Short mmCIF file of N, CA and C in Angstrom, two decimals:
data_model
loop_
_atom_site.label_atom_id
_atom_site.label_comp_id
_atom_site.label_asym_id
_atom_site.label_seq_id
_atom_site.Cartn_x
_atom_site.Cartn_y
_atom_site.Cartn_z
N UNK Z 1 29.84 -23.85 4.82
CA UNK Z 1 28.79 -24.77 5.16
C UNK Z 1 29.38 -26.17 5.22
N UNK Z 2 29.14 -26.89 6.30
CA UNK Z 2 29.66 -28.23 6.45
C UNK Z 2 28.78 -29.23 5.71
N UNK Z 3 29.38 -30.28 5.20
CA UNK Z 3 28.61 -31.32 4.52
C UNK Z 3 28.90 -32.65 5.17
N UNK Z 4 27.89 -33.52 5.18
CA UNK Z 4 28.03 -34.84 5.77
C UNK Z 4 27.42 -35.85 4.81
N UNK Z 5 27.92 -37.07 4.86
CA UNK Z 5 27.31 -38.18 4.14
C UNK Z 5 26.69 -39.08 5.19
N UNK Z 6 25.37 -39.32 5.06
CA UNK Z 6 24.67 -40.14 6.04
C UNK Z 6 24.11 -41.37 5.36
N UNK Z 7 23.95 -42.45 6.12
CA UNK Z 7 23.32 -43.66 5.62
C UNK Z 7 21.83 -43.58 5.92
N UNK Z 8 21.01 -43.77 4.88
CA UNK Z 8 19.57 -43.75 5.05
C UNK Z 8 19.07 -45.17 4.97
N UNK Z 9 18.46 -45.64 6.05
CA UNK Z 9 17.94 -47.01 6.09
C UNK Z 9 16.47 -46.96 6.50
N UNK Z 10 15.63 -46.76 5.55
CA UNK Z 10 14.20 -46.69 5.80
C UNK Z 10 13.54 -47.88 5.12
N UNK Z 11 12.35 -48.21 5.56
CA UNK Z 11 11.62 -49.31 4.96
C UNK Z 11 10.85 -48.88 3.72
N UNK Z 12 10.57 -47.59 3.60
CA UNK Z 12 9.78 -47.12 2.46
C UNK Z 12 10.64 -46.87 1.23
N UNK Z 13 11.93 -46.69 1.39
CA UNK Z 13 12.82 -46.45 0.26
C UNK Z 13 14.01 -47.41 0.35
N UNK Z 14 14.66 -47.58 -0.76
CA UNK Z 14 15.86 -48.42 -0.77
C UNK Z 14 16.99 -47.71 -0.02
N UNK Z 15 17.80 -48.44 0.69
CA UNK Z 15 18.90 -47.85 1.45
C UNK Z 15 19.87 -47.17 0.50
N UNK Z 16 20.28 -45.95 0.84
CA UNK Z 16 21.19 -45.19 -0.01
C UNK Z 16 21.97 -44.21 0.85
N UNK Z 17 22.90 -43.52 0.23
CA UNK Z 17 23.66 -42.49 0.92
C UNK Z 17 23.18 -41.15 0.40
N UNK Z 18 23.10 -40.17 1.31
CA UNK Z 18 22.62 -38.85 0.94
C UNK Z 18 23.59 -37.82 1.49
N UNK Z 19 23.88 -36.79 0.71
CA UNK Z 19 24.77 -35.71 1.13
C UNK Z 19 23.91 -34.58 1.67
N UNK Z 20 24.09 -34.22 2.94
CA UNK Z 20 23.31 -33.14 3.54
C UNK Z 20 24.24 -32.00 3.92
N UNK Z 21 23.72 -30.78 3.89
CA UNK Z 21 24.48 -29.60 4.26
C UNK Z 21 24.02 -29.14 5.63
N UNK Z 22 24.95 -29.05 6.55
CA UNK Z 22 24.62 -28.66 7.92
C UNK Z 22 25.20 -27.29 8.22
N UNK Z 23 24.61 -26.63 9.21
CA UNK Z 23 25.10 -25.33 9.67
C UNK Z 23 25.23 -25.37 11.18
N UNK Z 24 26.15 -24.58 11.71
CA UNK Z 24 26.32 -24.46 13.16
C UNK Z 24 25.61 -23.17 13.58
N UNK Z 25 24.65 -23.29 14.48
CA UNK Z 25 23.89 -22.14 14.97
C UNK Z 25 24.32 -21.79 16.38
N UNK Z 26 24.54 -20.51 16.62
CA UNK Z 26 24.75 -19.99 17.97
C UNK Z 26 23.45 -19.30 18.37
N UNK Z 27 22.84 -19.74 19.48
CA UNK Z 27 21.54 -19.21 19.87
C UNK Z 27 21.37 -19.32 21.37
N UNK Z 28 20.30 -18.73 21.89
CA UNK Z 28 19.96 -18.80 23.31
C UNK Z 28 18.84 -19.83 23.46
N UNK Z 29 19.06 -20.81 24.33
CA UNK Z 29 18.09 -21.88 24.55
C UNK Z 29 16.80 -21.32 25.15
N UNK Z 30 15.68 -21.78 24.64
CA UNK Z 30 14.38 -21.30 25.10
C UNK Z 30 14.06 -21.80 26.51
N UNK Z 31 14.60 -22.95 26.89
CA UNK Z 31 14.30 -23.55 28.19
C UNK Z 31 15.21 -23.03 29.31
N UNK Z 32 16.53 -23.13 29.10
CA UNK Z 32 17.47 -22.78 30.19
C UNK Z 32 18.10 -21.39 30.02
N UNK Z 33 17.79 -20.69 28.94
CA UNK Z 33 18.26 -19.32 28.67
C UNK Z 33 19.78 -19.20 28.69
N UNK Z 34 20.49 -20.22 28.23
CA UNK Z 34 21.95 -20.15 28.13
C UNK Z 34 22.35 -20.12 26.66
N UNK Z 35 23.42 -19.39 26.38
CA UNK Z 35 23.94 -19.34 25.01
C UNK Z 35 24.55 -20.70 24.68
N UNK Z 36 24.23 -21.23 23.52
CA UNK Z 36 24.71 -22.56 23.14
C UNK Z 36 24.96 -22.61 21.65
N UNK Z 37 25.60 -23.69 21.23
CA UNK Z 37 25.95 -23.89 19.83
C UNK Z 37 25.47 -25.29 19.44
N UNK Z 38 24.82 -25.39 18.28
CA UNK Z 38 24.32 -26.69 17.83
C UNK Z 38 24.39 -26.79 16.31
N UNK Z 39 24.81 -27.96 15.82
CA UNK Z 39 24.89 -28.19 14.38
C UNK Z 39 23.62 -28.89 13.92
N UNK Z 40 22.98 -28.34 12.90
CA UNK Z 40 21.75 -28.93 12.40
C UNK Z 40 21.61 -28.66 10.91
N UNK Z 41 20.78 -29.43 10.22
CA UNK Z 41 20.55 -29.22 8.80
C UNK Z 41 19.22 -28.55 8.55
N UNK Z 42 18.41 -28.36 9.56
CA UNK Z 42 17.10 -27.74 9.40
C UNK Z 42 17.14 -26.27 9.77
N UNK Z 43 15.99 -25.73 10.21
CA UNK Z 43 15.95 -24.33 10.64
C UNK Z 43 16.65 -24.15 11.99
N UNK Z 44 16.71 -22.92 12.45
CA UNK Z 44 17.39 -22.61 13.71
C UNK Z 44 16.71 -23.34 14.86
N UNK Z 45 17.46 -24.09 15.65
CA UNK Z 45 16.86 -24.83 16.78
C UNK Z 45 16.45 -23.90 17.91
N UNK Z 46 15.50 -24.34 18.72
CA UNK Z 46 15.04 -23.54 19.86
C UNK Z 46 15.69 -23.98 21.16
N UNK Z 47 16.06 -25.27 21.25
CA UNK Z 47 16.56 -25.82 22.51
C UNK Z 47 17.97 -26.38 22.34
N UNK Z 48 18.73 -26.40 23.44
CA UNK Z 48 20.05 -27.01 23.42
C UNK Z 48 19.90 -28.53 23.50
N UNK Z 49 20.99 -29.26 23.40
CA UNK Z 49 20.94 -30.73 23.39
C UNK Z 49 20.35 -31.30 24.67
N UNK Z 50 20.62 -30.68 25.81
CA UNK Z 50 20.13 -31.22 27.08
C UNK Z 50 18.65 -30.88 27.33
N UNK Z 51 18.14 -29.81 26.75
CA UNK Z 51 16.76 -29.39 27.01
C UNK Z 51 15.78 -29.81 25.93
N UNK Z 52 16.24 -30.23 24.78
CA UNK Z 52 15.30 -30.49 23.68
C UNK Z 52 14.38 -31.67 24.01
N UNK Z 53 13.11 -31.56 23.61
CA UNK Z 53 12.16 -32.63 23.91
C UNK Z 53 12.45 -33.87 23.07
N UNK Z 54 12.10 -35.03 23.62
CA UNK Z 54 12.31 -36.28 22.89
C UNK Z 54 11.35 -36.34 21.71
N UNK Z 55 11.85 -36.88 20.59
CA UNK Z 55 11.03 -37.00 19.40
C UNK Z 55 10.56 -38.44 19.27
N UNK Z 56 9.31 -38.61 18.88
CA UNK Z 56 8.74 -39.93 18.69
C UNK Z 56 9.12 -40.42 17.30
N UNK Z 57 9.65 -41.63 17.23
CA UNK Z 57 10.04 -42.18 15.93
C UNK Z 57 8.81 -42.60 15.14
N UNK Z 58 8.85 -42.40 13.84
CA UNK Z 58 7.72 -42.74 12.99
C UNK Z 58 7.48 -44.25 12.97
N UNK Z 59 8.53 -45.04 13.08
CA UNK Z 59 8.36 -46.49 13.03
C UNK Z 59 7.60 -47.00 14.25
N UNK Z 60 7.78 -46.36 15.40
CA UNK Z 60 7.05 -46.80 16.59
C UNK Z 60 5.57 -46.46 16.49
N UNK Z 61 5.24 -45.41 15.76
CA UNK Z 61 3.84 -45.07 15.56
C UNK Z 61 3.15 -46.09 14.66
N UNK Z 62 3.84 -46.54 13.61
CA UNK Z 62 3.23 -47.48 12.69
C UNK Z 62 3.10 -48.87 13.32
N UNK Z 63 3.97 -49.23 14.26
CA UNK Z 63 3.89 -50.52 14.92
C UNK Z 63 2.73 -50.59 15.91
N UNK Z 64 2.30 -49.43 16.41
CA UNK Z 64 1.25 -49.42 17.40
C UNK Z 64 -0.13 -49.71 16.78
N UNK Z 65 -0.25 -49.52 15.47
CA UNK Z 65 -1.51 -49.83 14.80
C UNK Z 65 -1.74 -51.33 14.76
N UNK Z 66 -2.99 -51.74 14.79
CA UNK Z 66 -3.30 -53.15 14.76
C UNK Z 66 -3.05 -53.70 13.35
N UNK Z 67 -2.37 -54.84 13.26
CA UNK Z 67 -2.05 -55.44 11.98
C UNK Z 67 -3.22 -56.29 11.52
N UNK Z 68 -3.63 -56.07 10.27
CA UNK Z 68 -4.74 -56.82 9.72
C UNK Z 68 -4.28 -58.23 9.38
N UNK Z 69 -5.14 -59.24 9.59
CA UNK Z 69 -4.76 -60.61 9.25
C UNK Z 69 -4.71 -60.79 7.74
N UNK Z 70 -3.78 -61.61 7.29
CA UNK Z 70 -3.64 -61.89 5.86
C UNK Z 70 -4.34 -63.19 5.53
N UNK Z 71 -4.88 -63.25 4.30
CA UNK Z 71 -5.52 -64.49 3.86
C UNK Z 71 -4.43 -65.51 3.54
N UNK Z 72 -4.73 -66.77 3.83
CA UNK Z 72 -3.74 -67.83 3.61
C UNK Z 72 -4.31 -68.85 2.64
N UNK Z 73 -3.45 -69.45 1.87
CA UNK Z 73 -3.87 -70.53 0.98
C UNK Z 73 -3.31 -71.83 1.54
N UNK Z 74 -4.17 -72.83 1.60
CA UNK Z 74 -3.79 -74.11 2.17
C UNK Z 74 -3.72 -75.15 1.06
N UNK Z 75 -2.77 -76.04 1.16
CA UNK Z 75 -2.65 -77.16 0.22
C UNK Z 75 -3.10 -78.44 0.93
N UNK Z 76 -3.91 -79.20 0.22
CA UNK Z 76 -4.44 -80.43 0.79
C UNK Z 76 -3.76 -81.64 0.17
N UNK Z 77 -3.69 -82.71 0.93
CA UNK Z 77 -3.13 -83.96 0.39
C UNK Z 77 -4.16 -84.69 -0.47
N UNK Z 78 -5.43 -84.38 -0.26
CA UNK Z 78 -6.52 -85.05 -0.99
C UNK Z 78 -6.86 -84.25 -2.23
N UNK Z 79 -6.94 -84.91 -3.38
CA UNK Z 79 -7.33 -84.27 -4.63
C UNK Z 79 -8.80 -84.50 -4.86
N UNK Z 80 -9.58 -83.47 -5.05
CA UNK Z 80 -11.03 -83.57 -5.19
C UNK Z 80 -11.49 -83.75 -6.64
N UNK Z 81 -10.61 -83.87 -7.61
CA UNK Z 81 -11.00 -84.02 -9.02
C UNK Z 81 -11.55 -85.36 -9.35
#
């Protein structure tokens, strides 16, 4: 089993290094029906690199939401005491 060290840079967690275990899968692509080889750390892939569908990044989904306005505190030059 191959191992890799990857840099994790997410906004929800502190940046750190993580050791992941990857496997090389030999399989038949669901789209083009050709035998192919792909390295992945998850379950057996269905598509080869050229046929796999594009994945939507989670950060782009969170940016599309409307940002709520924040309350602001103002300082005045005039003292009302």
